[in-house]
Amino acid sequence: MDLQFEHVLIGLRTYFTLSNLTFSLIGVFVGTVVGVLPGLGAAATIALLLPFTFHMNEVSAIILLAGIWYGSMYGGSTTSILLRIPGEGASIMTCVDGYEMTRKGRAGAALGIAAIGSFVAGTLSVVGLMLFAPPLAGFALRFGPAEYFGLGVLGLSLVTRIASGSTLKAGLMAVAGLLLGTVGIDGISGTARLTFGSETLLTGLDVVPIAIGLFGIAEVFTLMQGKTVPESLGEPPRRFWDLLPSREEWRYSIPAVFRGTLVGFFLGAIPGGSATVSGFAAYAVEKRVSRQRALFGKGAIAGVAAPESANNSATGAGMIPLLSLGIPGNVITALMLGALMLHGIRPGPMLVSQRPDMFWGVIVSMYMGNVMLLILNLPLIGLFTRIALVPQHILTVSIVLVSVLGAYGVNNNSGDVLLAFLFGVVGYFLRRGGFEEAPLLLAFILGPIVETSLRQALILSEGSFQIFWTRPIAGALLAAAVLITVSSFVPRRAGGWRERLMPFRFSRRPAL
Amino acid sequence: MMSLGSLIRLLFVVFGALALREGWTLGIGSLRAPGPGLWPFLLGALLLGLVLLEFIVHARAEGRPAVVGRGETLTVLPAVVALGLFVSILDLIGFVTAALLLVGGLLFAIHRRGWRESILVSVVAVLASWSIFTWLGVPLPRGRLW
């Protein structure tokens, strides 16, 4: 499908309606706020807001959720720079040089370059999404069950590989998620599986109560244990001009923004990639190649520009596998897939041609959302900094209420509230034991795709596994998955590359 | 006393064994015609294999955190009980009353806020969320109280 002017027109027509403009603005504003709040991440917020999207049309829902995602990347930098609290995992590396710049009285320049870098990277990644997703979707029209099985397995293997904790634990969570995905009536044979005689479980487990439990309620329990008092408070700049970097700072920042954009785009587009990993990788690359590398860790502006550009670039790129293949590459796009499924939509390669309003509407919303964020973020930095200091008890009771209402709101059923509560309790103890929740949720969403394609492929090949390696794309995808899985078991050097980049430790982990 | 890690591994073993049994009972079929039990059976076996590996790798290395730490006895466990109670009485006494009790209780008993602040915050928060849901057209559970 070639890029044509009419496609852009469809996107503009879809986006420029009162409701979509409003949801886009709400999305980027809420996103910035949750990016600023250290206890609440984009994944948790999207999980909590999923039930609300049920009452919107599907295009508005995705515009809102995408806005929250890339908005949170903008917000995460503010508290990293001023308070040395990463509002988001993706902004951890920004704390290092961003906070050092604040101590040297250059907070304005750090905030300015974070916002400008995010804008440039966010916009370029949408250009990439626009250019790469339609041809990829066209190519994927030739995919059969074997290729989809390969894609799903590759996604699962990458998620377990790059989880920040133990690979084995991530693997266990992913398999548990796949198993939870089998609960209910089997789509092919019509048999009830893992329902243990319960009629409620016949329809299967809903993504909403699971996501709310794992990300919302478990977060409440975690928040009650931790402290979010800032180590020291940096002053937000008072005048707009204070946000502009000096000529010398521009010289170091511009190449860092473009390198960060490239790294973020590449890592965001592959299944299993995430904005957090992109931030770390971009910082690592910049630390090696920047002309300012001697200053890294002591307030180098390139150390702010690169990770902030990378994490924004990763969000646009992360939409490519979702919108072109229907495969979520990370937990946030998995939740977006969940939102679409609530509306009865199953995205895949046909989405670009059959629902151009959705595809191009979301693209236009991401362009416009980035502009809104730039306009919102620069003058409102002082306000967002104060939001970061919201008392913990207000934050926890708010999350509790939204969680309960959200879980109830999908089916108007208090059984879902019970399910969310159970997943919250189990999720909290799993977290404490070092088991991350993201692989479970992603596998829960990917599970039915992987199982159905495996069974269809076996039926097609009359029981021969050869179908998985005689078809070149399926073979290549599975070979990559095997390589990644095997390499996971090679012992890592003590500390890990991400930990070695950090000159200090946080008292509690930042939100996802 | 069992450590948290051991308890979690035990849960995975139970889950894996249940899946294995369910898969076998439903029928794994053949490769030409995979049965509905094949996928749960394979996953159950994989889960058990991974738990075994996890047990071998981490049994000695782990610092053995307790299932419930001291801080949790004071904060998280009461919150778990409060939420559990909320879920069990939600349909009986209705959302508004149950949520007022939950939020007020969390603020007063766990966050150690004053009773005036606890009442004020819980009333404002519950009424605000009730209004939003009513505006959205989602009927909240109405029990015997409200």
XYZ file of C-alpha atoms in Angstrom, chain A residues 52 55 166 168-169 171-173 175-176 178-180 182 186 189 191-194 196 217 221 224-225 393-394 396-397 400-401 404-405 408-409 412 414 417-418 421 425 428-430 432-433 435 450-451 454-455 458-459 462-463 465 489, chain B residues 4 8 12 15 18-19 22 26 31-32 34-36 39-40 43 46-47 50-51 53-54 58 65-67 71-72 75-76 79-80 83-84 86-87 90-91 95 99 102-103 106-107 111 113 117 121 125-126 129 133 136 138-141:
114
model
C -13.522 3.551 30.410
C -17.722 3.416 26.403
C 15.877 -13.077 36.278
C 14.025 -17.783 34.355
C 11.494 -16.008 36.530
C 9.926 -17.305 31.640
C 7.853 -18.803 34.454
C 5.576 -15.772 34.471
C 4.212 -19.643 30.767
C 1.757 -18.914 33.597
C -0.028 -18.503 28.457
C -1.867 -20.975 30.691
C -4.235 -18.299 31.997
C -6.304 -21.041 27.849
C -11.408 -23.623 23.313
C -12.971 -27.662 19.540
C -14.291 -27.742 24.853
C -14.148 -26.029 28.260
C -10.568 -25.887 29.581
C -9.215 -25.127 33.049
C -12.890 -26.478 37.044
C -3.901 -3.046 43.150
C 0.414 -2.492 48.177
C 2.348 1.393 51.008
C 5.706 -0.224 51.561
C -2.027 8.488 50.914
C -4.000 10.489 48.338
C -2.977 5.161 47.035
C -6.668 5.733 47.789
C -7.732 1.846 44.906
C -10.947 3.596 43.897
C -12.272 -1.084 41.916
C -14.475 1.010 39.648
C -16.457 -3.373 37.962
C -17.156 -1.175 34.948
C -20.943 -4.412 35.625
C -18.535 -7.553 41.121
C -13.597 -6.859 41.294
C -12.881 -10.077 43.195
C -8.290 -8.208 44.035
C -2.588 -9.844 46.070
C 2.198 -8.098 44.907
C 3.796 -11.190 46.428
C 5.148 -12.238 43.017
C 8.317 -9.122 46.081
C 9.697 -12.495 45.076
C 8.719 -12.117 39.463
C 0.326 -18.586 19.434
C -1.860 -21.599 20.238
C 0.329 -23.678 16.134
C -2.726 -25.900 15.841
C -0.135 -28.568 12.309
C -3.523 -29.268 10.713
C -0.916 -32.870 8.367
C 1.026 -33.139 11.567
C 6.687 -29.953 12.096
C 20.949 -19.070 29.827
C 8.444 -16.403 49.868
C 5.780 -19.034 44.888
C 3.763 -22.753 40.127
C -0.594 -24.716 38.607
C -3.261 -28.960 37.268
C -2.609 -27.943 33.656
C -6.373 -31.106 32.584
C -9.160 -33.366 27.647
C -0.025 -34.029 15.566
C -2.367 -34.296 12.556
C -4.138 -31.642 17.877
C -6.673 -32.003 20.687
C -7.888 -29.243 23.019
C -1.581 -26.798 24.565
C -2.351 -26.908 28.326
C 2.492 -25.595 28.932
C 7.074 -26.540 30.456
C 6.017 -24.796 33.668
C 11.083 -24.281 34.493
C 10.136 -24.492 38.188
C 15.290 -25.302 36.914
C 14.445 -22.269 39.049
C 18.090 -20.279 43.087
C 12.967 -13.210 52.102
C 10.198 -14.057 54.545
C 6.647 -14.456 53.239
C 6.561 -3.588 57.557
C 3.895 -5.595 55.776
C 0.578 -1.801 56.331
C 0.035 -4.278 53.500
C -4.882 -3.258 53.413
C -5.318 -6.730 51.881
C -9.921 -4.761 50.287
C -11.017 -8.371 50.782
C -14.786 -4.523 50.633
C -15.116 -7.091 47.832
C -19.849 -4.726 47.916
C -23.058 -6.304 46.605
C -20.768 0.726 46.361
C -16.178 2.537 49.318
C -12.752 1.280 52.616
C -11.211 4.657 51.780
C -7.344 2.968 54.726
C -6.666 6.636 55.483
C -2.038 5.925 56.648
C -4.434 10.430 59.000
C -9.226 14.407 57.025
C -11.155 12.830 51.679
C -13.271 10.866 46.522
C -16.251 8.491 46.630
C -16.018 8.720 41.395
C -19.585 6.669 36.725
C -20.751 7.590 32.057
C -22.325 2.684 34.412
C -24.709 1.469 37.120
C -22.733 0.899 40.320
C -23.863 -1.845 42.703
